[in-house]
DNA sequence: ACGAATGATTGTTA
DNA sequence: TAACAATCATTCGT
């Protein structure tokens, strides 16, 4: 009936068909399902009379997708419109052009098929009319009968058209889900980007919730989008929490990595603090962290972090490095507790429910200030 | 080829 | 509304 369209459909649908065979699996509830639902609902209420909401829906959709656009027979205007409607920005233009190409293909097939049907309809009508005229010589034929025949023919053909529209809609939906789904063209982040993100994560292990500003900065550093940063942290938090043991090594790695800078920062901060309040006794042995003193250092940090930092940069650094040092110290030798209310062991600040204790909840010890990331900017929140 | 890792999406929840 | 949890689809290491 419409072999060309079907070949396109088959090409696009290969995977969908596969997916459909997984119908019985409980996890199967993907976008494909939406496609299917839509198609089913379309099929469900098919042959109706003039107004037919389903037909209108189909027409609207085809129009919206630029398939049954203003002009017949190809044309790039509709494609451009479709692209503009769906994408907007012209980044991954390769994928987009591919998408557009397919859409154009579908549209062309749709129009040629539609035209063919119309033509066939007309031909068939005239043919029947001729037959009737011939018959009218042998028997009386009322105009009513002619009208009825024509009506039947038109209904038949319009139902065929309906099917064509359904198939086209289906093809477009599948095309969309195939090309516009970012999961299908996922790329891993660069090594450096992952490095940066991991560094932030493990040095903020007690509260790995970067503020909006911090996210922006990370995004800039990693050349990814803010939402990608959000995704990354969302995934990281959940996966870390789910299997802390698995991430232990990684945590150690990054903790050690930033330990030196942390120590430096802490030392600097302590020095800073000393200048402000000379009561603090020992300078924190710059370079490496000797455990006996570090406890005091943390105390200092905590109090310092609580209020007095003006040099925002330093304050932020200190807070962020505290976690790192904690981790390192924890790894090196126990140092069981006494400085945080919360256990120092790997599930750092994971509470009983398995969540990171919220910065908003007034916890026993950790400074009730907002997340570390937001320190370095004025922000009202 | 296979399983683990990983980025993205979706639905739910507080 | 952001975070979580589950899941998908791709990539990567073997």
Short mmCIF file of C-alpha atoms (C1' of nucleotides) in Angstrom, two decimals:
data_model
loop_
_atom_site.label_atom_id
_atom_site.label_comp_id
_atom_site.label_asym_id
_atom_site.label_seq_id
_atom_site.Cartn_x
_atom_site.Cartn_y
_atom_site.Cartn_z
CA UNK A 1 0.00 0.00 0.00
CA UNK A 2 2.65 2.46 1.03
CA UNK A 3 5.87 0.60 0.68
CA UNK A 4 8.15 3.59 0.62
CA UNK A 5 6.92 4.92 3.91
CA UNK A 6 7.16 1.53 5.43
CA UNK A 7 10.72 1.08 4.44
CA UNK A 8 11.56 4.29 6.22
CA UNK A 9 9.55 3.19 9.18
CA UNK A 10 11.32 -0.09 9.32
CA UNK A 11 14.66 1.57 9.20
CA UNK A 12 13.85 3.88 12.03
CA UNK A 13 11.97 1.36 14.01
CA UNK A 14 14.50 -1.36 14.25
CA UNK A 15 15.20 -0.69 17.86
CA UNK A 16 11.71 0.11 18.83
CA UNK A 17 10.56 -3.21 17.56
CA UNK A 18 13.17 -4.84 19.68
CA UNK A 19 12.07 -2.91 22.67
CA UNK A 20 8.52 -3.89 22.18
CA UNK A 21 9.37 -7.50 22.55
CA UNK A 22 10.31 -6.65 26.09
CA UNK A 23 6.77 -5.77 26.85
CA UNK A 24 6.46 -8.21 29.69
CA UNK A 25 9.37 -6.76 31.62
CA UNK A 26 8.36 -4.61 34.53
CA UNK A 27 11.03 -2.05 33.83
CA UNK A 28 9.68 -1.34 30.45
CA UNK A 29 8.06 2.01 30.60
CA UNK A 30 10.04 4.17 28.36
CA UNK A 31 9.28 6.83 25.91
CA UNK A 32 8.49 4.10 23.48
CA UNK A 33 5.51 3.41 25.62
CA UNK A 34 4.30 6.88 25.08
CA UNK A 35 4.66 6.39 21.39
CA UNK A 36 2.74 3.22 21.60
CA UNK A 37 0.05 4.67 23.78
CA UNK A 38 -0.43 7.42 21.34
CA UNK A 39 -0.60 5.09 18.42
CA UNK A 40 -3.00 2.83 20.20
CA UNK A 41 -5.24 5.64 21.16
CA UNK A 42 -5.18 6.79 17.63
CA UNK A 43 -6.14 3.38 16.41
CA UNK A 44 -8.71 2.92 19.08
CA UNK A 45 -11.07 5.54 17.89
CA UNK A 46 -10.70 5.34 14.24
CA UNK A 47 -13.59 5.47 11.90
CA UNK A 48 -15.80 8.26 12.98
CA UNK A 49 -17.69 10.90 11.22
CA UNK A 50 -16.86 14.36 9.92
CA UNK A 51 -15.39 16.13 12.94
CA UNK A 52 -13.31 13.23 14.25
CA UNK A 53 -11.09 14.53 17.03
CA UNK A 54 -8.50 11.88 16.33
CA UNK A 55 -8.06 13.04 12.80
CA UNK A 56 -7.75 16.56 14.05
CA UNK A 57 -5.09 15.49 16.51
CA UNK A 58 -3.19 13.78 13.75
CA UNK A 59 -3.46 16.78 11.52
CA UNK A 60 -2.35 19.07 14.29
CA UNK A 61 0.61 16.98 15.08
CA UNK A 62 1.67 16.64 11.49
CA UNK A 63 1.32 20.35 11.13
CA UNK A 64 3.31 21.01 14.26
CA UNK A 65 6.07 18.74 13.13
CA UNK A 66 6.22 20.47 9.82
CA UNK A 67 5.21 17.38 7.93
CA UNK A 68 1.94 18.55 6.52
CA UNK A 69 3.27 22.07 6.38
CA UNK A 70 2.21 24.95 4.20
CA UNK A 71 3.70 23.77 0.95
CA UNK A 72 3.44 20.48 -0.79
CA UNK A 73 6.30 18.57 -2.24
CA UNK A 74 9.41 19.06 -0.24
CA UNK A 75 10.68 22.44 0.68
CA UNK A 76 13.17 23.36 3.34
CA UNK A 77 10.98 25.88 5.05
CA UNK A 78 9.08 23.27 6.95
CA UNK A 79 12.25 21.50 7.87
CA UNK A 80 13.76 24.70 9.15
CA UNK A 81 10.63 25.42 11.09
CA UNK A 82 10.68 21.99 12.60
CA UNK A 83 14.29 22.32 13.52
CA UNK A 84 13.73 25.70 15.05
CA UNK A 85 10.79 24.42 16.99
CA UNK A 86 12.56 21.42 18.37
CA UNK A 87 16.10 22.60 18.79
CA UNK A 88 16.69 26.27 18.60
CA UNK A 89 20.36 26.39 19.33
CA UNK A 90 22.54 25.13 16.59
CA UNK A 91 25.04 23.14 18.58
CA UNK A 92 25.15 19.49 17.61
CA UNK A 93 24.24 20.44 14.10
CA UNK A 94 25.37 17.14 12.69
CA UNK A 95 22.74 15.27 14.59
CA UNK A 96 20.24 17.92 13.76
CA UNK A 97 20.86 17.83 10.09
CA UNK A 98 20.52 14.11 10.23
CA UNK A 99 17.24 14.52 12.02
CA UNK A 100 16.08 17.08 9.52
CA UNK A 101 17.05 14.87 6.65
CA UNK A 102 14.98 12.03 8.00
CA UNK A 103 12.09 14.31 8.67
CA UNK A 104 12.25 15.64 5.16
CA UNK A 105 12.26 12.12 3.87
CA UNK A 106 9.19 11.30 5.85
CA UNK A 107 7.49 14.45 4.72
CA UNK A 108 8.20 13.76 1.08
CA UNK A 109 6.90 10.27 1.31
CA UNK A 110 3.87 11.49 3.12
CA UNK A 111 3.05 14.03 0.46
CA UNK A 112 3.65 11.78 -2.48
CA UNK A 113 1.54 9.10 -0.90
CA UNK A 114 -1.17 11.58 -0.07
CA UNK A 115 -1.19 12.83 -3.60
CA UNK A 116 -1.30 9.33 -4.94
CA UNK A 117 -4.31 8.57 -2.81
CA UNK A 118 -6.12 11.65 -3.94
CA UNK A 119 -5.43 10.84 -7.50
CA UNK A 120 -6.51 7.28 -7.04
CA UNK A 121 -9.63 8.45 -5.33
CA UNK A 122 -10.52 10.72 -8.18
CA UNK A 123 -9.78 8.10 -10.76
CA UNK A 124 -11.80 5.55 -8.98
CA UNK A 125 -14.67 7.94 -8.56
CA UNK A 126 -14.75 8.81 -12.22
CA UNK A 127 -14.45 5.18 -13.06
CA UNK A 128 -17.44 4.32 -10.93
CA UNK A 129 -19.32 7.25 -12.35
CA UNK A 130 -18.67 5.98 -15.82
CA UNK A 131 -19.88 2.59 -14.84
CA UNK A 132 -22.99 4.02 -13.37
CA UNK A 133 -23.57 6.10 -16.45
CA UNK A 134 -23.26 3.00 -18.54
CA UNK A 135 -25.65 1.18 -16.31
CA UNK A 136 -28.06 4.06 -16.45
CA UNK A 137 -28.82 3.01 -20.00
CA UNK A 138 -30.14 -0.32 -18.85
CA UNK A 139 -31.68 0.67 -15.53
CA UNK A 140 -32.79 3.83 -13.83
CA UNK A 141 -30.21 5.22 -11.44
CA UNK A 142 -31.20 7.90 -9.01
CA UNK A 143 -28.86 10.76 -8.17
CA UNK A 144 -29.23 9.66 -4.61
CA UNK A 145 -27.57 6.38 -5.46
CA UNK A 146 -24.71 8.10 -7.19
CA UNK A 147 -24.20 10.30 -4.24
CA UNK A 148 -24.18 7.31 -1.98
CA UNK A 149 -21.56 5.54 -4.05
CA UNK A 150 -19.34 8.57 -4.12
CA UNK A 151 -19.72 8.90 -0.40
CA UNK A 152 -18.66 5.32 0.13
CA UNK A 153 -15.62 5.74 -2.06
CA UNK A 154 -14.55 8.89 -0.32
CA UNK A 155 -14.96 7.36 3.08
CA UNK A 156 -12.85 4.44 2.06
CA UNK A 157 -10.09 6.62 0.80
CA UNK A 158 -10.18 8.95 3.72
CA UNK A 159 -9.77 6.01 6.04
CA UNK A 160 -6.71 5.04 4.03
CA UNK A 161 -5.47 8.59 4.41
CA UNK A 162 -6.03 8.28 8.08
CA UNK A 163 -3.79 5.28 8.18
CA UNK A 164 -1.17 7.13 6.26
CA UNK A 165 -1.31 9.94 8.77
CA UNK A 166 -1.05 7.52 11.64
CA UNK A 167 1.98 5.89 10.19
CA UNK A 168 3.56 9.24 9.54
CA UNK A 169 2.88 10.35 13.07
CA UNK A 170 4.37 7.20 14.39
CA UNK A 171 7.42 7.62 12.26
CA UNK A 172 7.89 11.17 13.43
CA UNK A 173 7.50 10.22 17.06
CA UNK A 174 10.03 7.48 16.75
CA UNK A 175 12.34 9.77 14.88
CA UNK A 176 12.09 12.29 17.63
CA UNK A 177 12.72 9.80 20.36
CA UNK A 178 15.63 8.47 18.41
CA UNK A 179 17.38 11.70 17.66
CA UNK A 180 16.29 14.09 20.30
CA UNK A 181 17.04 11.83 23.20
CA UNK A 182 20.36 12.95 24.60
CA UNK A 183 20.99 9.55 26.06
CA UNK A 184 21.52 8.19 22.63
CA UNK A 185 24.42 10.47 21.92
CA UNK A 186 26.03 10.48 25.29
CA UNK A 187 29.71 11.26 25.46
CA UNK A 188 31.82 10.82 28.50
CA UNK A 189 33.25 13.95 29.96
CA UNK A 190 36.88 14.69 29.49
CA UNK A 191 39.42 13.38 31.96
CA UNK A 192 40.07 16.83 33.31
CA UNK A 193 36.41 17.59 33.73
CA UNK A 194 35.87 14.43 35.73
CA UNK A 195 38.95 15.30 37.72
CA UNK A 196 37.64 18.70 38.60
CA UNK A 197 34.24 17.41 39.51
CA UNK A 198 35.64 14.63 41.62
CA UNK A 199 37.95 17.02 43.38
CA UNK A 200 35.05 19.19 44.31
CA UNK A 201 32.95 16.26 45.34
CA UNK A 202 35.48 14.67 47.62
CA UNK A 203 36.59 17.89 49.13
CA UNK A 204 32.99 18.71 49.95
CA UNK A 205 32.07 15.25 51.02
CA UNK A 206 30.22 16.44 54.06
CA UNK A 207 27.92 18.51 51.95
CA UNK A 208 28.34 17.75 48.28
CA UNK A 209 25.71 20.17 47.13
CA UNK A 210 27.32 22.89 45.10
CA UNK A 211 25.46 26.14 45.05
CA UNK A 212 24.22 27.57 41.83
CA UNK A 213 27.29 29.74 41.61
CA UNK A 214 29.61 26.87 42.32
CA UNK A 215 27.87 24.85 39.67
CA UNK A 216 28.33 27.60 37.19
CA UNK A 217 31.97 27.84 37.98
CA UNK A 218 32.44 24.11 37.73
CA UNK A 219 30.56 24.09 34.49
CA UNK A 220 32.85 26.74 33.11
CA UNK A 221 35.94 24.94 34.26
CA UNK A 222 34.80 21.67 32.79
CA UNK A 223 33.29 23.11 29.63
CA UNK A 224 29.97 21.53 30.30
CA UNK A 225 26.58 22.94 31.13
CA UNK A 226 25.26 23.68 34.57
CA UNK A 227 22.63 21.04 34.25
CA UNK A 228 25.32 18.56 33.36
CA UNK A 229 27.05 19.50 36.55
CA UNK A 230 23.80 18.97 38.41
CA UNK A 231 23.36 15.62 36.75
CA UNK A 232 26.87 14.65 37.61
CA UNK A 233 26.46 15.51 41.26
CA UNK A 234 23.10 13.84 41.41
CA UNK A 235 24.54 10.67 39.99
CA UNK A 236 27.64 10.90 42.08
CA UNK A 237 25.85 11.40 45.36
CA UNK A 238 23.50 8.56 44.79
CA UNK A 239 26.16 6.19 43.56
CA UNK A 240 28.56 7.09 46.28
CA UNK A 241 25.92 6.58 48.89
CA UNK A 242 24.86 3.31 47.38
CA UNK A 243 28.28 1.78 47.45
CA UNK A 244 30.69 3.72 49.54
CA UNK A 245 33.15 0.91 49.60
CA UNK A 246 33.54 1.02 45.89
CA UNK A 247 34.43 4.68 45.98
CA UNK A 248 36.80 4.40 48.88
CA UNK A 249 39.83 4.18 46.70
CA UNK A 250 38.76 7.06 44.59
CA UNK A 251 38.04 9.07 47.68
CA UNK A 252 41.49 8.39 49.04
CA UNK A 253 43.01 9.32 45.78
CA UNK A 254 41.34 12.67 45.58
CA UNK A 255 41.75 13.32 49.25
CA UNK A 256 45.45 12.76 48.95
CA UNK A 257 45.56 14.79 45.82
CA UNK A 258 44.16 17.85 47.44
CA UNK A 259 45.71 17.21 50.80
CA UNK A 260 48.75 19.29 50.15
CA UNK A 261 46.85 22.27 48.94
CA UNK A 262 44.47 21.76 51.78
CA UNK A 263 47.24 21.82 54.27
CA UNK A 264 48.59 24.93 52.70
CA UNK A 265 45.26 26.57 52.74
CA UNK A 266 44.66 25.61 56.31
CA UNK A 267 48.06 26.81 57.32
CA UNK A 268 47.46 30.06 55.58
CA UNK A 269 44.11 30.40 57.20
CA UNK A 270 45.50 29.65 60.58
CA UNK A 271 48.11 32.23 60.04
CA UNK A 272 45.41 34.56 59.02
CA UNK A 273 43.47 33.74 62.06
CA UNK A 274 46.47 34.22 64.22
CA UNK A 275 46.95 37.69 63.02
CA UNK A 276 43.42 38.42 63.93
CA UNK A 277 43.40 36.63 67.23
CA UNK A 278 46.80 35.75 68.53
CA UNK A 279 45.40 33.37 71.06
CA UNK A 280 45.84 30.33 68.89
CA UNK A 281 48.97 28.56 69.96
CA UNK A 282 50.57 26.54 67.25
CA UNK A 283 50.97 27.12 63.61
CA UNK A 284 49.83 24.14 61.68
CA UNK A 285 53.10 22.68 60.53
CA UNK A 286 52.84 23.65 56.93
CA UNK A 287 53.49 20.98 54.39
CA UNK A 288 52.26 17.84 55.96
CA UNK A 289 49.55 17.28 58.45
CA UNK A 290 50.68 15.89 61.74
CA UNK A 291 47.78 14.35 63.41
CA UNK A 292 48.10 15.61 66.94
CA UNK A 293 47.69 19.16 65.89
CA UNK A 294 45.14 18.70 63.29
CA UNK A 295 42.38 18.41 65.75
CA UNK A 296 43.05 21.85 66.98
CA UNK A 297 43.29 22.99 63.47
CA UNK A 298 39.85 21.78 62.78
CA UNK A 299 38.54 23.45 65.85
CA UNK A 300 40.05 26.62 64.65
CA UNK A 301 38.61 26.12 61.31
CA UNK A 302 35.22 25.49 62.64
CA UNK A 303 35.15 28.59 64.71
CA UNK A 304 36.74 30.53 61.99
CA UNK A 305 34.33 29.31 59.49
CA UNK A 306 31.48 30.14 61.73
CA UNK A 307 31.88 33.81 61.50
CA UNK A 308 35.01 35.71 61.03
CA UNK A 309 36.16 35.24 57.50
CA UNK A 310 36.06 38.22 55.29
CA UNK A 311 38.59 37.09 52.82
CA UNK A 312 35.94 35.07 51.16
CA UNK A 313 38.32 33.06 49.08
CA UNK A 314 40.20 31.82 52.06
CA UNK A 315 37.07 31.04 53.95
CA UNK A 316 35.68 28.98 51.17
CA UNK A 317 38.88 27.10 50.73
CA UNK A 318 39.18 26.30 54.35
CA UNK A 319 35.72 24.95 54.65
CA UNK A 320 36.13 22.87 51.56
CA UNK A 321 39.45 21.49 52.62
CA UNK A 322 38.32 20.45 56.01
CA UNK A 323 36.56 17.49 54.53
CA UNK A 324 39.60 16.48 52.62
CA UNK A 325 41.77 16.58 55.66
CA UNK A 326 39.25 14.74 57.66
CA UNK A 327 39.23 12.06 55.10
CA UNK A 328 42.97 11.76 54.98
CA UNK A 329 43.26 11.72 58.70
CA UNK A 330 40.54 9.22 58.94
CA UNK A 331 42.35 7.03 56.51
CA UNK A 332 45.73 7.42 58.09
CA UNK A 333 44.83 6.50 61.52
CA UNK A 334 41.46 6.42 63.06
CA UNK A 335 41.17 9.63 64.99
CA UNK A 336 37.82 8.43 65.88
CA UNK A 337 35.90 11.42 67.02
CA UNK A 338 35.69 14.36 69.20
CA UNK A 339 35.57 16.91 66.54
CA UNK A 340 32.42 16.57 64.75
CA UNK A 341 29.18 15.34 66.10
CA UNK A 342 29.01 13.13 63.16
CA UNK A 343 31.10 10.10 62.61
CA UNK A 344 34.19 10.63 60.63
CA UNK A 345 34.12 7.37 58.92
CA UNK A 346 33.50 7.14 55.29
CA UNK A 347 29.80 7.68 55.18
CA UNK A 348 30.93 11.00 56.31
CA UNK A 349 27.89 12.90 57.07
CA UNK A 350 25.40 10.42 55.94
CA UNK A 351 22.65 10.25 58.43
CA UNK A 352 20.65 7.28 59.46
CA UNK A 353 18.31 7.64 56.58
CA UNK A 354 21.16 7.45 54.22
CA UNK A 355 21.07 11.05 53.21
CA UNK A 356 23.59 13.74 53.65
CA UNK A 357 22.51 15.77 56.53
CA UNK A 358 21.02 18.79 55.08
CA UNK A 359 22.71 22.08 55.45
CA UNK A 360 19.36 23.45 56.44
CA UNK A 361 18.85 21.10 59.33
CA UNK A 362 20.52 22.48 62.41
CA UNK A 363 23.09 19.83 63.00
CA UNK A 364 25.10 19.53 66.13
CA UNK A 365 28.38 20.79 64.96
CA UNK A 366 29.03 21.59 61.40
CA UNK A 367 28.79 25.22 60.85
CA UNK A 368 25.24 26.17 60.12
CA UNK A 369 26.31 28.47 57.39
CA UNK A 370 25.24 27.69 53.93
CA UNK A 371 27.03 25.27 51.68
CA UNK A 372 30.67 25.83 51.15
CA UNK A 373 30.35 26.71 47.55
CA UNK A 374 28.23 29.70 48.14
CA UNK A 375 30.63 31.35 50.46
CA UNK A 376 32.68 33.00 47.84
CA UNK A 377 29.93 35.05 46.45
CA UNK A 378 27.74 37.64 47.99
CA UNK A 379 24.43 36.00 47.06
CA UNK A 380 21.49 36.50 49.23
CA UNK A 381 20.93 32.80 49.26
"C1'" DA B 1 30.85 -10.10 23.30
"C1'" DC B 2 30.10 -8.87 27.86
"C1'" DG B 3 29.74 -6.39 32.08
"C1'" DA B 4 30.95 -2.19 34.45
"C1'" DA B 5 30.95 2.71 34.25
"C1'" DT B 6 28.62 6.73 33.17
"C1'" DG B 7 25.72 10.63 31.48
"C1'" DA B 8 20.84 11.57 30.87
"C1'" DT B 9 15.86 11.11 31.66
"C1'" DT B 10 11.74 10.28 34.23
"C1'" DG B 11 8.73 9.87 38.07
"C1'" DT B 12 8.37 10.55 42.95
"C1'" DT B 13 8.94 12.99 47.19
"C1'" DA B 14 9.57 16.30 50.91
"C1'" DT C 1 11.64 22.77 43.11
"C1'" DA C 2 15.72 20.44 43.93
"C1'" DA C 3 17.12 16.02 45.25
"C1'" DC C 4 16.48 11.22 45.03
"C1'" DA C 5 15.78 6.70 43.01
"C1'" DA C 6 15.28 3.87 39.23
"C1'" DT C 7 16.24 3.16 34.74
"C1'" DC C 8 17.86 3.77 30.03
"C1'" DA C 9 21.39 3.96 26.42
"C1'" DT C 10 25.91 4.55 25.30
"C1'" DT C 11 30.82 4.05 26.06
"C1'" DC C 12 34.73 1.74 27.75
"C1'" DG C 13 37.75 -1.84 29.40
"C1'" DT C 14 38.42 -6.85 29.14
#
